[in-house]
Coordinates of C-alpha atoms and ligand atoms in Angstrom, one line a residue:
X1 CA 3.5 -38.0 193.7
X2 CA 6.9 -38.7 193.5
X3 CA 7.1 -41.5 191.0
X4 CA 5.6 -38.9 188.5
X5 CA 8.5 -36.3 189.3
X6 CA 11.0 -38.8 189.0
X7 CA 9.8 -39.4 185.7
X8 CA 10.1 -36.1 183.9
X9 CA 14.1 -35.9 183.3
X10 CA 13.3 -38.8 181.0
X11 CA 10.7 -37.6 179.1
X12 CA 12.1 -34.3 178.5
X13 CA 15.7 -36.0 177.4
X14 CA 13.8 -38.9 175.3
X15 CA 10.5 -37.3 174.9
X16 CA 10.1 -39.3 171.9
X17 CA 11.4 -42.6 173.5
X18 CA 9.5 -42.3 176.5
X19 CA 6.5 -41.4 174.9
X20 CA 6.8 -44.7 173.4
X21 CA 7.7 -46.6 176.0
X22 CA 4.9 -45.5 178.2
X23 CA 2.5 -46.7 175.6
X24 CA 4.2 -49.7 174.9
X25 CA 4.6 -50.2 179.0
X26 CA 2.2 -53.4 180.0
X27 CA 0.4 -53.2 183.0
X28 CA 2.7 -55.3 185.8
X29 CA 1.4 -57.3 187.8
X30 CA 4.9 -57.9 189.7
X31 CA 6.5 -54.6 190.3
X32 CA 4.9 -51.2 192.1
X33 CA 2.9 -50.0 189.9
X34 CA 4.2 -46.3 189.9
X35 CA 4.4 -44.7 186.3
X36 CA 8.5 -45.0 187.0
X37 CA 8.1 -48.7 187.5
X38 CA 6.1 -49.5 184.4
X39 CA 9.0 -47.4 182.2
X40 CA 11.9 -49.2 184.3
X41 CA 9.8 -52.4 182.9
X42 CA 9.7 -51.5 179.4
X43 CA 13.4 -50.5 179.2
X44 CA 13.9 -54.0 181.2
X45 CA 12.0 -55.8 178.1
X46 CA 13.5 -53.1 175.5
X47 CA 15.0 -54.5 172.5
X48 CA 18.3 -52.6 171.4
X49 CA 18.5 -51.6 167.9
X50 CA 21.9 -51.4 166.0
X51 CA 22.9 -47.9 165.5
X52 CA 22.7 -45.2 163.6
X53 CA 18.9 -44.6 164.1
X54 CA 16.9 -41.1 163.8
X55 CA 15.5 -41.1 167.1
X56 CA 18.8 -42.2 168.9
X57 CA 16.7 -43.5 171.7
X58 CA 17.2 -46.5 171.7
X59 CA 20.3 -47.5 169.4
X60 CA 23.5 -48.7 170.3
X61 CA 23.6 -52.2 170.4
X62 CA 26.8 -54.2 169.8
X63 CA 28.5 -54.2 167.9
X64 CA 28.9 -57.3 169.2
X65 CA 26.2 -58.7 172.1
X66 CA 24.9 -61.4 173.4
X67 CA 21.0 -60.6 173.8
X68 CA 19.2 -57.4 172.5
X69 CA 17.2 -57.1 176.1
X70 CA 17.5 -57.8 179.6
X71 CA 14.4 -59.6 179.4
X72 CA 15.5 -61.9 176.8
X73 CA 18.4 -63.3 179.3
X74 CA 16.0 -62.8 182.5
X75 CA 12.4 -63.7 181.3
X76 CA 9.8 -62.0 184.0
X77 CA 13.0 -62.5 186.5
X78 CA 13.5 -65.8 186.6
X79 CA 16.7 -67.3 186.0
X80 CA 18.4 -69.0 182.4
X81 CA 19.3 -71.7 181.5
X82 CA 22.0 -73.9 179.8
X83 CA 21.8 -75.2 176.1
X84 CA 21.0 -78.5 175.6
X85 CA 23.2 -80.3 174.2
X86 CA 20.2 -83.0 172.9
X87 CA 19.1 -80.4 171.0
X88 CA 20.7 -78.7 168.0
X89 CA 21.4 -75.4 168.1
X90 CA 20.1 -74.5 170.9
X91 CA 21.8 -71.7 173.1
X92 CA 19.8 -72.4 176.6
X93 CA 18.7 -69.0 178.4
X94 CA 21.2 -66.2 178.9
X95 CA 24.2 -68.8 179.4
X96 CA 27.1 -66.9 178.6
X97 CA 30.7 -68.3 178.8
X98 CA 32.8 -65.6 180.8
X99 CA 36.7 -64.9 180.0
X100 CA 39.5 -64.1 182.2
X101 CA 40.4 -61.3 179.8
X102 CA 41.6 -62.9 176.1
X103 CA 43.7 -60.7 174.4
X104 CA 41.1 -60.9 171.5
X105 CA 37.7 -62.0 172.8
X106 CA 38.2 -59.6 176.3
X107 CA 35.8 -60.9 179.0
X108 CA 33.1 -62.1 177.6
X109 CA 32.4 -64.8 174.1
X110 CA 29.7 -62.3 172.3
X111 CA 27.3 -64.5 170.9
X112 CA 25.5 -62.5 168.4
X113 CA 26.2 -59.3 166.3
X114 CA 24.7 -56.4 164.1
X115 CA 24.9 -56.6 160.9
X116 CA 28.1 -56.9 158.6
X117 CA 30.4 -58.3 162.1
X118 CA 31.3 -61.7 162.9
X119 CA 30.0 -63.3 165.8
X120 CA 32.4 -64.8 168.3
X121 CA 31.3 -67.8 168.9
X122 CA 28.9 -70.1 170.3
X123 CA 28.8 -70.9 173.8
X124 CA 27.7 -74.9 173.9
X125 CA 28.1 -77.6 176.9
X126 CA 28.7 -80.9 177.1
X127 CA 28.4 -83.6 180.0
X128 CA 29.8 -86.6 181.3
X129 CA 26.9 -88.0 183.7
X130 CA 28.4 -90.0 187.1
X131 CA 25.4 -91.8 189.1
X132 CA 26.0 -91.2 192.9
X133 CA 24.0 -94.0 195.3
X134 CA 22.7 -93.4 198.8
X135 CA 23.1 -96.2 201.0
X136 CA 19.4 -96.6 201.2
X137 CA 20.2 -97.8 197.4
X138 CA 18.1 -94.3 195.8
X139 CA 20.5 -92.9 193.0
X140 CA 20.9 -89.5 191.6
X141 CA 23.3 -88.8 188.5
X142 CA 25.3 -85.8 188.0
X143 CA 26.0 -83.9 185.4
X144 CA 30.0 -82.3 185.1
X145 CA 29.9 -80.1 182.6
X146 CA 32.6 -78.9 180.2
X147 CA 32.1 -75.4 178.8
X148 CA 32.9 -75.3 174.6
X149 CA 32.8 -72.3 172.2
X150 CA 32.1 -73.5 169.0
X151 CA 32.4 -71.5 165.5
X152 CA 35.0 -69.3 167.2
X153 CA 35.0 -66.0 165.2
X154 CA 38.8 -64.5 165.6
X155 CA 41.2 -67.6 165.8
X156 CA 41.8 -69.3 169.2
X157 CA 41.7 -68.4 172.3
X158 CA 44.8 -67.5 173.9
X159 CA 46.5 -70.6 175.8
X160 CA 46.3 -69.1 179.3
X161 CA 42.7 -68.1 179.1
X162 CA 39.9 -69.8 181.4
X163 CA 36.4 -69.9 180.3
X164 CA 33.6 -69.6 183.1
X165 CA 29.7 -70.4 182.0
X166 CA 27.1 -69.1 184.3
X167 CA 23.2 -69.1 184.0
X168 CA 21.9 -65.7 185.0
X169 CA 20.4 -66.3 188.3
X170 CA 16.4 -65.2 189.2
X171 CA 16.8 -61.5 189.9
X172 CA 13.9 -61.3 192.2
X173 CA 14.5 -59.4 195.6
X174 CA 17.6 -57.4 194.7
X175 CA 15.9 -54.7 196.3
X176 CA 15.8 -56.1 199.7
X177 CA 19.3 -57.6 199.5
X178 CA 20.5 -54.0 198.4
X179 CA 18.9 -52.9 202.0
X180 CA 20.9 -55.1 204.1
X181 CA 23.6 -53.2 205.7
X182 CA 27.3 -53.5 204.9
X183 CA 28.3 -53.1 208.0
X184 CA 25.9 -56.7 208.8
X185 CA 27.3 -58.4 205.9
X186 CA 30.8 -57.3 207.6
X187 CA 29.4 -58.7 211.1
X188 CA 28.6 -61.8 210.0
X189 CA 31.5 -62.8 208.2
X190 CA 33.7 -61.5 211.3
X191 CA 31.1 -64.1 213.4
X192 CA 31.9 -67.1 210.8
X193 CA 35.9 -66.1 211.6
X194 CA 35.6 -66.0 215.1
X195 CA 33.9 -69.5 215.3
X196 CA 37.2 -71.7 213.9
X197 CA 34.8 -73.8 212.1
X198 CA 35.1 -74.8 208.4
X199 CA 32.7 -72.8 207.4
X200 CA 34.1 -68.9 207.3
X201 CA 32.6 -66.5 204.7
X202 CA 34.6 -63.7 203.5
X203 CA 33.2 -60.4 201.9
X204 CA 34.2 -59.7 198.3
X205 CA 35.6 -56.1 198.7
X206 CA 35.8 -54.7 195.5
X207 CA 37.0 -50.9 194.3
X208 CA 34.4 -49.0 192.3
X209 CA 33.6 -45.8 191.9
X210 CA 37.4 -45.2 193.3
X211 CA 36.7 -46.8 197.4
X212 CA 36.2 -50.5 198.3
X213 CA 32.5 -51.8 198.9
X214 CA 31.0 -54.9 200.2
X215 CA 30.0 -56.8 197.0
X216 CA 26.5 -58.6 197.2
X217 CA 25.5 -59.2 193.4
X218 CA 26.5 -61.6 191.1
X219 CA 27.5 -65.2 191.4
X220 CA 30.9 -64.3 192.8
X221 CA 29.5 -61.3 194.9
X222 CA 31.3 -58.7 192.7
X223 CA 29.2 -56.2 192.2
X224 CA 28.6 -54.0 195.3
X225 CA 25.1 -52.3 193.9
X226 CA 22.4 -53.2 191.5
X227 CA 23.8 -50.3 189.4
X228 CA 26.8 -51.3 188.7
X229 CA 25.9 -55.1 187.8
X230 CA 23.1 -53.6 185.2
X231 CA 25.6 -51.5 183.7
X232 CA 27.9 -54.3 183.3
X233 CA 25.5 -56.2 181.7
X234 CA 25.1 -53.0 179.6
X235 CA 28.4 -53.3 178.6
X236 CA 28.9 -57.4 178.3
X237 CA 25.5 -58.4 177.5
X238 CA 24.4 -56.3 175.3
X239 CA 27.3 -53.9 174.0
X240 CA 25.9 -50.4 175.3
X241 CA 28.0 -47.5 177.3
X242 CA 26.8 -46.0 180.3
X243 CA 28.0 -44.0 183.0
X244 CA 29.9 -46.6 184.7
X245 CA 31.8 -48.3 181.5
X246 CA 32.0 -45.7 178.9
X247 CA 33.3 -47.7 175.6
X248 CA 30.0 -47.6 173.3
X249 CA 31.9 -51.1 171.8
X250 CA 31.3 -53.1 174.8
X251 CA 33.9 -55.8 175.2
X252 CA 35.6 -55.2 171.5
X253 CA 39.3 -55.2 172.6
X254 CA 41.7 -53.0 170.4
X255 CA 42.3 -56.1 168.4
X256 CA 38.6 -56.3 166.9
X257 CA 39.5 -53.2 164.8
X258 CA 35.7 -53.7 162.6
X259 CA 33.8 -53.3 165.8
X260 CA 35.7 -50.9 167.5
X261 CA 35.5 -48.8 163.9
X262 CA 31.9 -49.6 163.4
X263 CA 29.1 -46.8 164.3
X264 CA 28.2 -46.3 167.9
X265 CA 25.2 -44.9 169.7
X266 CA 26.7 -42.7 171.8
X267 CA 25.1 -39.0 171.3
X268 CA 25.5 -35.9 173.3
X269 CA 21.9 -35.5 174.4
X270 CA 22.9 -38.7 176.2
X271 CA 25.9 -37.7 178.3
X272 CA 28.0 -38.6 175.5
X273 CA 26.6 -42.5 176.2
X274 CA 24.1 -44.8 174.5
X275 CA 22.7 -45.5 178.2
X276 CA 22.5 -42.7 179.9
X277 CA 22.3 -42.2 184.3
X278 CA 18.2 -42.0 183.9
X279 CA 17.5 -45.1 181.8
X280 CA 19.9 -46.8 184.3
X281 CA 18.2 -45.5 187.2
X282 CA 15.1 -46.5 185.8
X283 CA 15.6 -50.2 185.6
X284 CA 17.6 -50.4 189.0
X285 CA 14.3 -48.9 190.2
X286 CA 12.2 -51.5 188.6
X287 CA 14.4 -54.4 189.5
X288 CA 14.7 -52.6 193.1
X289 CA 10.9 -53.0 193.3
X290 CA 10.6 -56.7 192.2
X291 CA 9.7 -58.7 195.3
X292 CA 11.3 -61.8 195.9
X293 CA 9.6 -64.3 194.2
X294 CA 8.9 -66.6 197.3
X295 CA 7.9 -66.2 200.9
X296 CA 8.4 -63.0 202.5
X297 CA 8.0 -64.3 205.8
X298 CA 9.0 -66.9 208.0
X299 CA 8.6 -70.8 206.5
X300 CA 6.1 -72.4 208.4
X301 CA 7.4 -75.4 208.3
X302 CA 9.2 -75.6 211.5
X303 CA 10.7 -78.9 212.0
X304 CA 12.0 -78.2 208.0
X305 CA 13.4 -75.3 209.4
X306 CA 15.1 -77.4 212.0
X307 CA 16.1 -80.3 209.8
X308 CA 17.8 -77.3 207.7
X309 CA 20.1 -75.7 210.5
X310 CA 21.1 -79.5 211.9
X311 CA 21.9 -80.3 208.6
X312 CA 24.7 -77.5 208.6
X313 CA 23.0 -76.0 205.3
X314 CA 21.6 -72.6 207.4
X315 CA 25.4 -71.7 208.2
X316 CA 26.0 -70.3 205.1
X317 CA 22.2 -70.3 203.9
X318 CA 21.8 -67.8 206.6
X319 CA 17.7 -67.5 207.1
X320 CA 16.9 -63.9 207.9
X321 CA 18.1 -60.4 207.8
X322 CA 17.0 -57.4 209.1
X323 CA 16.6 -54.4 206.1
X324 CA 18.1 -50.9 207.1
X325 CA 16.2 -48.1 208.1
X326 CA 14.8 -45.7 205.3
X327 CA 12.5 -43.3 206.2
X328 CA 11.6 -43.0 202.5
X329 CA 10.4 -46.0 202.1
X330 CA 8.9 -47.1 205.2
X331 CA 7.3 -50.3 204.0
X332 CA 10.6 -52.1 203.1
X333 CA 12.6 -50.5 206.4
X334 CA 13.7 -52.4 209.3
X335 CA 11.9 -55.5 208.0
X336 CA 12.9 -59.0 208.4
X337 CA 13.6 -60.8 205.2
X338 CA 14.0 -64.6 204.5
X339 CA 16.5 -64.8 201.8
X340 CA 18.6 -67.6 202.7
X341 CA 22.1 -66.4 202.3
X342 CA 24.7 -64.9 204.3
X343 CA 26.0 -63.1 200.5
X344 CA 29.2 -64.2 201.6
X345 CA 31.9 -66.0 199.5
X346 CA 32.7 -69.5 200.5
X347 CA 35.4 -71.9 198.9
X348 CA 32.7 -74.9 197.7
X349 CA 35.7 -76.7 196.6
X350 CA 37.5 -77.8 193.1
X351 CA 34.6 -79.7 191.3
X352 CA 32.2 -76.4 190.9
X353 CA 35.6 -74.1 190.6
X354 CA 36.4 -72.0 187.8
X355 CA 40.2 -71.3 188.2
X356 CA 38.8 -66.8 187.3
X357 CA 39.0 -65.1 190.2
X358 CA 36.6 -61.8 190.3
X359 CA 37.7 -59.0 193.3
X360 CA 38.7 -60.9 196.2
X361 CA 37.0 -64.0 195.0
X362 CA 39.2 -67.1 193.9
X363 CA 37.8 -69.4 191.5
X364 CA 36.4 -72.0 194.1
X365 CA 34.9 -69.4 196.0
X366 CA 30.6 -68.6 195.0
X367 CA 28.5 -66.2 197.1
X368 CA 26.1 -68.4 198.7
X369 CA 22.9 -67.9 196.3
X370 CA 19.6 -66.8 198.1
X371 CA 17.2 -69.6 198.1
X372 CA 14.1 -67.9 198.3
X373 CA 12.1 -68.2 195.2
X374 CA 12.5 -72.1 195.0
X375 CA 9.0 -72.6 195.7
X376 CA 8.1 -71.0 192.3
X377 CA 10.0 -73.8 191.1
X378 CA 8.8 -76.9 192.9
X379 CA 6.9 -78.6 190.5
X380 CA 9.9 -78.7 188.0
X381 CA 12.4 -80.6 190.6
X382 CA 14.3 -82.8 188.0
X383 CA 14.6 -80.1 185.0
X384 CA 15.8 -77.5 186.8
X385 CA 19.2 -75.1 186.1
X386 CA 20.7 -74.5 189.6
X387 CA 24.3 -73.6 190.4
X388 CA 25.9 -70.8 188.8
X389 CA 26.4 -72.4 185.7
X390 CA 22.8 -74.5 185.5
X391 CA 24.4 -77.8 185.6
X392 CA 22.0 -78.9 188.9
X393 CA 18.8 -80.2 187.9
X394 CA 17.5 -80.9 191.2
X395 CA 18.3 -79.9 194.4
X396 CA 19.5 -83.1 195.5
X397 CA 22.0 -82.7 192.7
X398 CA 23.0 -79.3 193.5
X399 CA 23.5 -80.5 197.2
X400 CA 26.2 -83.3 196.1
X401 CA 28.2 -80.5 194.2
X402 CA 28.6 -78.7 197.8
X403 CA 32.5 -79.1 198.5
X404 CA 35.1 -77.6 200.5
X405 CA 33.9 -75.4 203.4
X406 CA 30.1 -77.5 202.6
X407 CA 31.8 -81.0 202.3
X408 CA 30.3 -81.9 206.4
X409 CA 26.9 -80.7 204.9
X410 CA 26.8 -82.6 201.5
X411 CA 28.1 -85.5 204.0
X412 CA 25.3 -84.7 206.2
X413 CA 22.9 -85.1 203.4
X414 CA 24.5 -88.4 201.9
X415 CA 24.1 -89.8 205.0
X416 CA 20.3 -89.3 205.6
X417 CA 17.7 -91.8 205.1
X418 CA 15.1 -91.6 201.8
X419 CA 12.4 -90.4 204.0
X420 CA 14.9 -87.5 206.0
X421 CA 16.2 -86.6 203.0
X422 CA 12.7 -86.0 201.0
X423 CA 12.3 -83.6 204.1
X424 CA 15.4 -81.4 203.9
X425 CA 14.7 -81.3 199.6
X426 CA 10.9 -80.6 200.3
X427 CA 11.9 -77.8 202.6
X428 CA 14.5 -76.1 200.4
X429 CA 11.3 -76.1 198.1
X430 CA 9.0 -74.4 200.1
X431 CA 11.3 -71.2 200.7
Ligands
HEC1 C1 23.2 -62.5 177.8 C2 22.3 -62.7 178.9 C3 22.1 -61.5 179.8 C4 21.6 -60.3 179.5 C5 21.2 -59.6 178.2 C6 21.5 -59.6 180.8 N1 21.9 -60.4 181.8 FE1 21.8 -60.0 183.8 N2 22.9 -61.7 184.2 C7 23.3 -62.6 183.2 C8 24.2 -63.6 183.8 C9 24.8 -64.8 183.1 C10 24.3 -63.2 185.2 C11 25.3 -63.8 186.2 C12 26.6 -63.1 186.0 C13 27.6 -63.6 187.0 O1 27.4 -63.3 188.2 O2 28.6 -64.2 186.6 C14 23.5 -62.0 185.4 C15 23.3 -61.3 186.6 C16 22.4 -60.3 186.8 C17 22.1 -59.7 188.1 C18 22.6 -60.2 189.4 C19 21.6 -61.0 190.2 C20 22.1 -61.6 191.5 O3 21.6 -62.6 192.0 O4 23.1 -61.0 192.1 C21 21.2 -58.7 187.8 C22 20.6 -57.7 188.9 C23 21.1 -58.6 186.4 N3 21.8 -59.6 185.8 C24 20.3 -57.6 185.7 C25 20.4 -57.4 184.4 C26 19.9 -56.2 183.7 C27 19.3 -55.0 184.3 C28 20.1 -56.4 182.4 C29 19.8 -55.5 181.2 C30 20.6 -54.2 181.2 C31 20.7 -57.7 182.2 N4 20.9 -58.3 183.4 C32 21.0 -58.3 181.0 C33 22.8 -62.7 181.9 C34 22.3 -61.6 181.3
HEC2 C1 29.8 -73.5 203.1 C2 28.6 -72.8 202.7 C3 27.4 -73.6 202.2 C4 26.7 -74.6 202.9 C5 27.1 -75.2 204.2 C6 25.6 -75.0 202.0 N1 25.6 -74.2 200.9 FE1 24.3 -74.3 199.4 N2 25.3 -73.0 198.3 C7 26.5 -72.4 198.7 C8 27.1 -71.7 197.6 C9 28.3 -70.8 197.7 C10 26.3 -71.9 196.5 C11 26.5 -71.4 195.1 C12 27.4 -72.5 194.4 C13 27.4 -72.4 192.8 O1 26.6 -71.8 192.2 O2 28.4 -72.9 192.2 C14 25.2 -72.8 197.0 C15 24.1 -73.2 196.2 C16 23.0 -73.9 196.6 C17 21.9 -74.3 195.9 C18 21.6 -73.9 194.4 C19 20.7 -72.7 194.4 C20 20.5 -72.1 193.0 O3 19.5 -71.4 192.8 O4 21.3 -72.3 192.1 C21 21.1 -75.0 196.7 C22 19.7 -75.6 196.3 C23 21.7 -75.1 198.0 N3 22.9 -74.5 197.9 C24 21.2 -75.8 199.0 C25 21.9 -76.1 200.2 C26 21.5 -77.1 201.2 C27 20.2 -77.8 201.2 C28 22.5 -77.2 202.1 C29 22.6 -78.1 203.3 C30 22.7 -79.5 202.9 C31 23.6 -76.3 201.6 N4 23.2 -75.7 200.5 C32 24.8 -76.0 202.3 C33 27.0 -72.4 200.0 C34 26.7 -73.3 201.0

């Protein structure tokens, strides 16, 4: 038993911390159920506590976050959501307005803090609604947002700073989109080049760990490995050090002297980190684990299928992949998955730009998001959060925001009759 090997570094670093987790864990209906899973689950749901605490298992948060658990941003994997601006006070799910690194705020507006720090501020929308008519006389209205921070802790932000809001998207399936080879990601972007068309996807290479990788997580595809996006979110999200961003203040800059001075988590039984490489581990093994939460086969609806590619929409929403071979886990090997994405970066054009570029990604340019999962969603067509920053309801809506290298596709779709069109939406439901 493997799982139960795996398992023992924790317990003897954290005995008590494990301990507890294990009899906290709930039984999962979602992920393997290997005793390593059910921990990887807990720590997924784990609220932070503010440090100092006796046990020093599980302090560290802050000083300034935004959410005291994964979970709280990513409930049972599914993705967040935008505030509503009907509604006051409300924050949405997980929205978080990204910086392209303030002098005073860093990367990242920290919506909450521990006690006795000051918040930075709260991340709000608002929306100017445009009503775009098919010629068949149906009308669907947009919504362009415009990202605010209100109550903005420590003075303004600096004049050249752009803000960036994104939703977090579902993180179902990261496991099998971590199997794809790099070198197939590579291949299919040098396919998109060779073909002259408009549509040409380019890899985000980005330098961690000291040598460039294919990114593949993340709205702009900047994170090469579930590992290192966790422990960003670590870092950003929730104000916690680990291996791979070792300040225990998170995203204080050297200008927010109270939270850089305030006390951290970070204890030597712990690598010196508040997060240490097993807790990490843990959780990219859970997430790792969590199938995709649609279809993992083929759609069966065929002429859908069809209706798709014509459409232009399966160019970048590339169907199928083939996972790479791993004789350690035989079941998810050389299996053909149905994610709908090529986890390339395309240039969707100015109106869903962001002006912050992220590795090789400028700020029109968006991985093209897997589609699978959708059909979890279906019966909430109308109030749902798609794009990165959740300003799509529908997918009709998030199809009119396609731009630049998707403009022939959204033109595609304009140009459809009611009944066509119903067909292409209904199929982008099923997956
Ligand atoms: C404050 C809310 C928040 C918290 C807390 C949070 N996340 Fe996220 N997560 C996000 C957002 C927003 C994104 C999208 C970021 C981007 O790409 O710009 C994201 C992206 C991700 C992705 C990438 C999914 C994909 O499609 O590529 C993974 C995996 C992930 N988060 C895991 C975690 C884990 C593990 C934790 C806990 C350590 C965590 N998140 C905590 C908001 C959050
Ligand atoms: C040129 C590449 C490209 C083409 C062609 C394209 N898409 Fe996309 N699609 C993307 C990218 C990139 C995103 C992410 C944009 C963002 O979040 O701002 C996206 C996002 C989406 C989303 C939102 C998913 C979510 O969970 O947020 C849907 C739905 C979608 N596309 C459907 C379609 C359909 C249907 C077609 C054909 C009419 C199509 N796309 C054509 C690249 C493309």
């Amino acid at each position: 038993m493997p799982e139960l090997r795996a398992a023992r570094p924790l317990m003897r670093r954290a005995t008590l911390a494990a301990g507890l987790l294990l009899a906290l864990a709930p039984a999962s209906g979602i992920a393997a159920d290997s005793l390593d899973n059910r921990i990887g689950e807990a720590l997924f749901r784990r609220m932070w506590v503010a440090a100092p605490t006796a046990t020093q298992a599980a302090d560290g948060l802050g000083p300034l976050y935004n959410a005291r658990s994964c979970a709280t941003c990513h409930p049972r994997g599914a993705g967040g959501r935008p505030p509503n601006p009907a509604v006051e006070g409300d924050q949405g799910v997980g929205y978080a307005i990204k910086l392209s690194d303030d002098p005073v705020y860093g990367r990242q507006i920290q919506s909450n803090a521990i006690l006795g720090q000051v918040i930075e501020g709260r991340p709000r929308v608002t929306y100017r609604e445009e009503e775009v008519r098919f010629p068949d006389g149906e009308t669907v209205r947009l919504r362009h947002p415009t990202p605010v921070v209100a109550d903005l802790g420590y003075g303004p932000l600096a004049e050249a700073t752009v803000m960036s809001a994104r939703v977090p998207p579902r993180v179902h399936g990261m496991g099998l989109l971590d199997r794809i080879p790099a070198e197939a990601i590579e291949a299919e972007a040098a396919r998109q080049a060779a073909a002259g068309g408009a549509v040409a996807g380019r890899v985000n290479h980005v330098v961690v760990d000291g040598r460039s990788q294919v990114g593949r997580f993340g709205w702009k595809a900047m994170h090469p490995t579930l590992d290192h996006q966790d422990a960003e979110a670590f870092s950003l999200d929730i104000g916690m050090s680990t291996p791979a961003f070792r300040d225990p203040w998170g995203d204080c800059t050297p200008a927010q002297t109270a939270c850089r001075e305030a006390p951290h988590g970070d204890s030597k039984q712990f690598e010196g980190l508040e997060i240490p490489s097993t807790v990490i581990g843990l959780i990219d093994g859970y997430l790792r684990d969590l199938p995709p939460d649609g279809s993992l086969t083929a759609s069966a609806d065929k002429a859908g299928a069809a209706l798709f590619a014509d459409t232009g929409c399966a160019a970048c929403h590339r169907p199928s992949w083939r996972t790479a071979e791993d004789p350690e886990h035989p079941a998810l090997s050389n299996r053909d998955i149905f994610p709908h994405s090529d986890l390339l970066l395309h240039d969707l054009g100015p109106a869903l730009g962001d002006d912050l570029p992220m590795g090789q990604a400028r700020g029109a340019d968006w991985r093209t998001t897997p589609l699978w999962g959708l059909n979890r969603l279906a019966a909430r067509d109308g109030q749902l959060s798609l794009l990165h920053d959740g300003r799509a309801r529908s997918v009709a809506e998030a199809i009119l925001w396609h731009g630049g290298e998707a403009e022939e596709a959204r033109r595609r779709f304009m140009g459809m009759q009611g009944a066509e069109r119903k067909r292409l939406v209904r199929y982008v439901l099923g997956l």
